[in-house]
Short mmCIF file of C-alpha atoms in Angstrom, two decimals:
data_model
loop_
_atom_site.label_atom_id
_atom_site.label_comp_id
_atom_site.label_asym_id
_atom_site.label_seq_id
_atom_site.Cartn_x
_atom_site.Cartn_y
_atom_site.Cartn_z
CA UNK S 264 -29.76 66.50 -7.18
CA UNK S 265 -27.18 63.75 -7.29
CA UNK S 266 -27.32 61.19 -10.15
CA UNK S 267 -28.52 57.80 -9.13
CA UNK S 268 -25.25 56.20 -10.12
CA UNK S 269 -23.27 58.62 -7.75
CA UNK S 270 -25.60 57.87 -4.95
CA UNK S 271 -25.14 54.14 -5.43
CA UNK S 272 -21.35 54.54 -5.63
CA UNK S 273 -21.36 56.51 -2.21
CA UNK S 274 -23.49 53.81 -0.47
CA UNK S 275 -21.17 50.99 -1.87
CA UNK S 276 -18.19 52.93 -0.61
CA UNK S 277 -19.73 53.46 2.81
CA UNK S 278 -20.64 49.79 3.12
CA UNK S 279 -17.14 48.79 2.25
CA UNK S 280 -15.61 51.11 4.99
CA UNK S 281 -18.01 50.17 7.69
CA UNK S 282 -17.71 46.40 7.08
CA UNK S 283 -13.96 46.60 7.02
CA UNK S 284 -13.70 48.54 10.25
CA UNK S 285 -15.81 46.03 11.86
CA UNK S 286 -14.39 42.78 10.52
CA UNK S 287 -10.92 43.68 9.24
CA UNK S 288 -11.40 41.07 6.41
CA UNK S 289 -9.19 41.42 3.36
CA UNK S 290 -11.89 39.76 1.20
CA UNK S 291 -13.92 43.13 1.64
CA UNK S 292 -11.08 44.97 0.03
CA UNK S 293 -11.20 43.04 -3.19
CA UNK S 294 -14.61 44.82 -4.05
CA UNK S 295 -12.52 48.10 -4.28
CA UNK S 296 -11.13 47.24 -7.60
CA UNK S 297 -14.64 47.00 -9.18
CA UNK S 298 -15.80 50.13 -7.30
CA UNK S 299 -12.82 52.04 -8.62
CA UNK S 300 -14.01 51.27 -12.19
CA UNK S 301 -17.45 52.60 -11.24
CA UNK S 302 -15.87 55.74 -9.98
CA UNK S 303 -13.91 56.32 -13.18
CA UNK S 304 -17.14 55.73 -15.27
CA UNK S 305 -19.09 58.08 -13.26
CA UNK S 306 -16.28 60.66 -13.24
CA UNK S 307 -15.91 60.73 -9.52
CA UNK S 308 -12.72 62.60 -8.70
CA UNK S 309 -10.07 61.47 -6.29
CA UNK S 310 -10.86 64.44 -4.01
CA UNK S 311 -14.53 63.65 -3.88
CA UNK S 312 -13.57 60.13 -2.69
CA UNK S 313 -11.38 61.70 0.13
CA UNK S 314 -14.22 63.94 1.27
CA UNK S 315 -16.64 60.96 1.27
CA UNK S 316 -14.11 58.93 3.21
CA UNK S 317 -13.69 61.72 5.96
CA UNK S 318 -17.46 62.15 6.28
CA UNK S 319 -18.03 58.43 6.70
CA UNK S 320 -15.39 58.32 9.42
CA UNK S 321 -16.75 61.29 11.20
CA UNK S 322 -20.30 59.58 11.17
CA UNK S 323 -18.71 56.36 12.36
CA UNK S 324 -16.87 58.07 15.36
CA UNK S 325 -18.05 61.36 16.68
CA UNK S 326 -14.85 61.50 18.83
CA UNK S 327 -12.57 61.15 15.81
CA UNK S 328 -9.13 62.60 16.83
CA UNK S 329 -8.54 66.07 15.47
CA UNK S 330 -5.20 65.06 14.09
CA UNK S 331 -6.86 62.25 11.93
CA UNK S 332 -9.49 64.79 10.65
CA UNK S 333 -6.84 67.39 9.94
CA UNK S 334 -4.70 64.89 8.05
CA UNK S 335 -7.41 64.48 5.31
CA UNK S 336 -6.64 68.09 4.41
CA UNK S 337 -3.11 67.04 3.33
CA UNK S 338 -4.61 63.85 1.50
CA UNK S 339 -7.15 66.11 -0.14
CA UNK S 340 -4.61 68.48 -1.51
CA UNK S 341 -2.56 65.56 -2.76
CA UNK S 342 -5.63 64.08 -4.49
CA UNK S 343 -6.51 67.39 -6.16
CA UNK S 344 -3.04 67.42 -7.76
CA UNK S 345 -3.29 63.61 -8.59
CA UNK S 346 -6.72 64.17 -10.15
CA UNK S 347 -5.45 67.01 -12.46
CA UNK S 348 -2.32 64.84 -13.42
CA UNK S 349 -4.76 61.84 -14.06
CA UNK S 350 -6.95 63.86 -16.35
CA UNK S 351 -3.87 65.16 -18.08
CA UNK S 352 -2.80 61.58 -18.64
CA UNK S 353 -6.18 60.42 -19.95
CA UNK S 354 -6.13 63.32 -22.44
CA UNK S 355 -2.61 62.47 -23.55
CA UNK S 356 -3.70 58.87 -23.84
CA UNK S 357 -6.69 59.74 -25.94
CA UNK S 358 -4.37 61.79 -28.22
CA UNK S 359 -1.87 58.99 -28.41
CA UNK S 360 -4.61 56.61 -29.41
CA UNK S 361 -5.71 59.02 -32.16
CA UNK S 362 -2.05 59.36 -33.31
CA UNK S 363 -1.67 55.63 -33.42
CA UNK S 364 -4.73 55.37 -35.61
CA UNK S 365 -3.46 57.94 -37.90
CA UNK S 366 -0.05 56.36 -38.10
CA UNK S 367 -1.75 52.85 -38.85
CA UNK S 368 -3.72 54.59 -41.66
CA UNK S 369 -0.46 56.07 -42.95
CA UNK S 370 1.21 52.77 -42.85
CA UNK S 371 -1.56 51.21 -44.76
CA UNK S 372 -1.23 53.99 -47.33
CA UNK S 373 2.48 53.47 -47.52
CA UNK S 374 2.17 49.79 -48.00
CA UNK S 375 -0.20 50.28 -50.87
CA UNK S 376 1.96 52.91 -52.42
CA UNK S 377 5.23 50.98 -52.07
CA UNK S 378 3.89 47.56 -53.02
CA UNK S 379 5.92 45.86 -55.75
CA UNK S 380 5.08 42.41 -57.09
CA UNK S 381 7.75 39.83 -57.61
CA UNK S 382 8.18 39.74 -61.44
CA UNK S 383 7.69 36.54 -63.51
CA UNK S 384 10.36 36.75 -66.08
CA UNK S 385 11.51 34.05 -68.41
CA UNK S 386 15.03 33.07 -67.56
CA UNK S 387 15.22 34.91 -64.22
CA UNK S 388 14.06 33.92 -60.75
CA UNK S 389 13.54 36.63 -58.16
CA UNK S 390 13.25 36.69 -54.47
CA UNK S 391 12.67 39.67 -52.11
CA UNK S 392 12.03 40.21 -48.42
CA UNK S 393 11.54 43.70 -46.93
CA UNK S 394 10.72 44.18 -43.19
CA UNK S 395 10.45 47.68 -41.50
CA UNK S 396 12.15 48.22 -38.02
CA UNK S 397 9.12 50.26 -37.05
CA UNK S 398 5.56 50.50 -38.49
CA UNK S 399 6.65 52.61 -41.38
CA UNK S 400 9.73 51.75 -43.64
CA UNK S 401 12.52 53.90 -44.81
CA UNK S 402 13.46 51.30 -47.47
CA UNK S 403 11.67 50.73 -50.79
CA UNK S 404 12.26 48.26 -53.69
CA UNK S 405 10.52 47.93 -57.04
CA UNK S 406 10.73 46.05 -60.24
CA UNK S 407 9.55 47.50 -63.41
CA UNK S 408 9.43 46.43 -67.14
CA UNK S 409 11.61 48.71 -69.09
CA UNK S 410 10.80 48.12 -72.64
CA UNK S 411 11.27 44.81 -74.44
CA UNK S 412 13.51 42.18 -72.76
CA UNK S 413 14.54 44.54 -69.88
CA UNK S 414 13.48 44.80 -66.26
CA UNK S 415 14.70 47.35 -63.74
CA UNK S 416 15.30 46.55 -60.02
CA UNK S 417 15.51 49.50 -57.50
CA UNK S 418 16.51 49.37 -53.90
CA UNK S 419 16.68 52.66 -51.79
CA UNK S 420 17.17 53.55 -48.23
CA UNK S 421 16.48 56.96 -46.68
CA UNK S 422 19.06 58.09 -44.10
CA UNK S 423 16.57 59.04 -41.29
CA UNK S 424 13.85 57.41 -39.22
CA UNK S 425 10.21 57.65 -38.48
CA UNK S 426 7.37 59.12 -40.58
CA UNK S 427 9.40 62.04 -42.25
CA UNK S 428 11.75 59.40 -43.76
CA UNK S 429 8.96 57.09 -44.72
CA UNK S 430 7.17 59.78 -46.67
CA UNK S 431 10.41 61.04 -48.30
CA UNK S 432 10.81 57.50 -49.53
CA UNK S 433 7.16 57.33 -50.88
CA UNK S 434 7.86 60.54 -52.67
CA UNK S 435 10.86 59.08 -54.27
CA UNK S 436 9.21 56.03 -55.36
CA UNK S 437 6.46 57.95 -57.01
CA UNK S 438 9.20 59.95 -58.83
CA UNK S 439 10.92 56.70 -59.84
CA UNK S 440 7.63 55.30 -61.32
CA UNK S 441 7.21 58.42 -63.29
CA UNK S 442 10.63 58.18 -64.81
CA UNK S 443 10.31 54.41 -65.36
CA UNK S 444 9.15 52.54 -68.45
CA UNK S 445 11.20 54.21 -71.12
CA UNK S 446 14.56 52.23 -70.53
CA UNK S 447 16.68 54.96 -69.02
CA UNK S 448 20.20 53.99 -68.27
CA UNK S 449 21.15 53.50 -64.55
CA UNK S 450 23.14 56.72 -64.79
CA UNK S 451 20.32 58.67 -66.17
CA UNK S 452 17.79 57.36 -63.62
CA UNK S 453 19.87 58.19 -60.60
CA UNK S 454 20.68 61.81 -62.02
CA UNK S 455 16.95 62.37 -62.48
CA UNK S 456 16.06 61.14 -59.04
CA UNK S 457 18.96 63.09 -57.51
CA UNK S 458 17.53 66.21 -58.84
CA UNK S 459 14.12 65.33 -57.39
CA UNK S 460 15.60 64.52 -53.92
CA UNK S 461 17.72 67.55 -53.73
CA UNK S 462 14.68 69.71 -54.41
CA UNK S 463 12.19 68.01 -52.21
CA UNK S 464 13.72 66.35 -49.10
CA UNK S 465 14.93 68.10 -45.95
CA UNK S 466 18.57 69.14 -45.68
CA UNK S 467 19.20 66.70 -42.85
CA UNK S 468 18.01 63.74 -45.07
CA UNK S 469 19.52 62.09 -47.95
CA UNK S 470 18.83 58.72 -49.83
CA UNK S 471 20.93 55.93 -50.98
CA UNK S 472 19.94 53.99 -53.95
CA UNK S 473 20.99 50.96 -56.00
CA UNK S 474 19.49 50.86 -59.54
CA UNK S 475 20.05 47.97 -61.98
CA UNK S 476 18.83 47.08 -65.46
CA UNK S 477 18.68 43.46 -66.40
CA UNK S 478 18.68 42.44 -70.20
CA UNK S 479 16.91 39.17 -70.29
CA UNK S 480 17.71 38.54 -73.89
CA UNK S 481 21.51 39.01 -73.43
CA UNK S 482 21.73 38.44 -69.75
CA UNK S 483 23.58 41.61 -69.09
CA UNK S 484 23.11 43.54 -65.88
CA UNK S 485 23.84 47.28 -65.85
CA UNK S 486 23.96 48.99 -62.59
CA UNK S 487 24.86 52.21 -60.77
CA UNK S 488 24.72 53.31 -57.12
CA UNK S 489 24.14 56.46 -55.28
CA UNK S 490 26.06 55.75 -52.01
CA UNK S 491 24.18 52.39 -51.53
CA UNK S 492 25.43 49.32 -49.89
CA UNK S 493 27.63 47.21 -52.13
CA UNK S 494 25.84 44.38 -53.65
CA UNK S 495 27.20 40.70 -54.10
CA UNK S 496 27.55 38.53 -57.18
CA UNK S 497 27.71 34.79 -56.95
CA UNK S 498 29.39 32.83 -59.82
CA UNK S 499 28.00 29.37 -60.06
CA UNK S 500 31.01 28.14 -62.00
CA UNK S 501 33.57 29.20 -59.47
CA UNK S 502 31.32 29.06 -56.38
CA UNK S 503 32.80 32.41 -55.39
CA UNK S 504 31.26 35.74 -54.27
CA UNK S 505 32.48 39.13 -55.62
CA UNK S 506 31.41 42.63 -54.84
CA UNK S 507 29.11 44.63 -57.16
CA UNK S 508 30.93 47.82 -56.45
CA UNK S 509 29.80 51.20 -57.72
CA UNK S 510 30.50 54.66 -56.53
CA UNK S 511 28.16 57.65 -56.30
CA UNK S 512 26.99 60.40 -53.81
CA UNK S 513 23.74 59.65 -52.08
CA UNK S 514 20.63 61.38 -53.62
CA UNK S 515 19.87 64.84 -52.29
CA UNK S 516 23.40 66.15 -51.54
CA UNK S 517 24.61 67.58 -54.73
CA UNK S 518 22.36 68.49 -57.67
CA UNK S 519 25.24 68.28 -60.16
CA UNK S 520 26.30 64.78 -59.08
CA UNK S 521 26.82 62.20 -61.92
CA UNK S 522 26.62 58.45 -61.54
CA UNK S 523 28.81 55.95 -63.35
CA UNK S 524 27.23 52.77 -64.54
CA UNK S 525 28.85 49.28 -64.58
CA UNK S 526 28.07 46.12 -66.51
CA UNK S 527 28.09 42.41 -65.58
CA UNK S 528 27.61 39.49 -67.83
CA UNK S 529 25.30 36.91 -65.93
CA UNK S 530 26.00 33.25 -66.58
CA UNK S 531 23.55 30.39 -66.01
CA UNK S 532 22.67 29.91 -62.18
CA UNK S 533 24.76 33.02 -61.33
CA UNK S 534 23.11 35.16 -58.60
CA UNK S 535 22.82 38.85 -57.78
CA UNK S 536 22.31 40.04 -54.21
CA UNK S 537 21.14 43.63 -53.56
CA UNK S 538 20.50 44.65 -49.94
CA UNK S 539 20.08 47.63 -47.53
CA UNK S 540 22.21 48.38 -44.60
CA UNK S 541 19.73 46.51 -42.38
CA UNK S 542 21.37 43.49 -43.76
CA UNK S 543 25.03 44.51 -43.84
CA UNK S 544 24.93 46.16 -40.34
CA UNK S 545 23.30 43.22 -38.50
CA UNK S 546 24.48 43.58 -34.98
CA UNK S 547 25.30 40.53 -32.82
CA UNK S 548 26.42 40.35 -29.19
CA UNK S 549 30.04 40.68 -30.52
CA UNK S 550 29.26 43.85 -32.68
CA UNK S 551 28.45 44.29 -36.39
CA UNK S 552 28.58 41.21 -38.51
CA UNK S 553 31.59 41.02 -40.82
CA UNK S 554 31.26 40.90 -44.54
CA UNK S 555 32.89 37.37 -44.71
CA UNK S 556 30.38 36.25 -42.00
CA UNK S 557 27.52 37.63 -43.97
CA UNK S 558 28.76 35.83 -47.09
CA UNK S 559 28.95 32.57 -45.24
CA UNK S 560 25.24 32.99 -44.40
CA UNK S 561 24.51 33.26 -48.13
CA UNK S 562 26.82 30.31 -48.98
CA UNK S 563 24.90 28.00 -46.59
CA UNK S 564 21.73 28.59 -48.48
CA UNK S 565 23.01 29.27 -51.95
CA UNK S 566 21.30 26.26 -53.51
CA UNK S 567 17.79 27.29 -52.37
CA UNK S 568 15.37 28.96 -54.64
CA UNK S 569 15.79 32.75 -54.45
CA UNK S 570 12.57 33.55 -52.46
CA UNK S 571 13.32 30.87 -49.90
CA UNK S 572 16.93 31.88 -49.77
CA UNK S 573 16.12 35.50 -48.84
CA UNK S 574 13.65 34.39 -46.30
CA UNK S 575 15.99 32.05 -44.58
CA UNK S 576 18.79 34.63 -44.60
CA UNK S 577 16.29 37.18 -43.00
CA UNK S 578 15.19 34.53 -40.33
CA UNK S 579 18.84 33.74 -39.45
CA UNK S 580 20.01 37.37 -39.18
CA UNK S 581 16.86 38.27 -37.14
CA UNK S 582 17.61 35.36 -34.85
CA UNK S 583 21.22 36.50 -34.09
CA UNK S 584 19.89 39.85 -33.27
CA UNK S 585 17.51 38.31 -30.68
CA UNK S 586 14.53 39.13 -33.07
CA UNK S 587 14.98 42.84 -32.72
CA UNK S 588 15.83 44.66 -35.88
CA UNK S 589 18.05 47.70 -35.56
CA UNK S 590 17.12 49.02 -39.04
CA UNK S 591 14.77 48.44 -41.98
CA UNK S 592 15.76 45.13 -43.68
CA UNK S 593 15.56 44.57 -47.33
CA UNK S 594 17.21 41.80 -49.42
CA UNK S 595 16.77 41.09 -53.12
CA UNK S 596 18.07 38.11 -55.07
CA UNK S 597 18.12 37.63 -58.86
CA UNK S 598 19.13 34.30 -60.32
CA UNK S 599 19.57 33.36 -64.06
CA UNK S 600 17.97 30.08 -64.76
#
């Protein structure tokens, strides 16, 4: 025995066809959209609709031409295939929605794990902005108190995209947090993390990292790089920018790699900029942004407080890319005050 809903659907469909054959009024067709929803809710298959349509026409006209009746066989076969494809689509959509929920949960977990508060340090102002290209980021930055009068700043970028890259970065942050807190030199920190990365990440991935140690008592900045983007140093006295250049293999390539540390004395109002390649590889309509053009963007905003400065730089570089990031974007600014 048919369900009441199915019977009601068939009667409504019959009424639509008979009225339309009699009046040819397009207003009658508008009710089909609502009826289509009812068919889906009641799991009425496309082939059932075709059979229903044929039976109504045969009732309407007992002398229905044979070729019209036979043509429904072709339509019926098409709808059987369509129905199967539609069911597969619905199944895939359900799986996709479940996957999106899982990715959203993973994103929330990553944000919690990767969260790093902007430090409040006497004699130092800090600004940071980090925006993922997709839901999950392959960049991470952190600030850690490293004993008396010292604070570390870390910025890393995994070479790779998607969830595997994001989880590799989460693993590295956990390792960095485990090693932090006992004032390791930048060289030691990168060597320790390189061993972790070489053992634990896939062969087709590697990680670049900039690690700096700021001595707030003597205003000395010690830093090292594992293949990371070159930072910038702004001298308030000369109003000039210079590179914070450091060499080193990315993490995860060679377990025996060593990393050389460099030092920079920081004068009052001097600024340090550390960034990921989402900043340096900003792509405009004319191609990748040149280094001097990027410096000009900083120069225009150099007198702003660090947090406002990095935010306005991000807004500008996002605008020149038509608000479509090509990579994860992270920019950090340290200013001696």
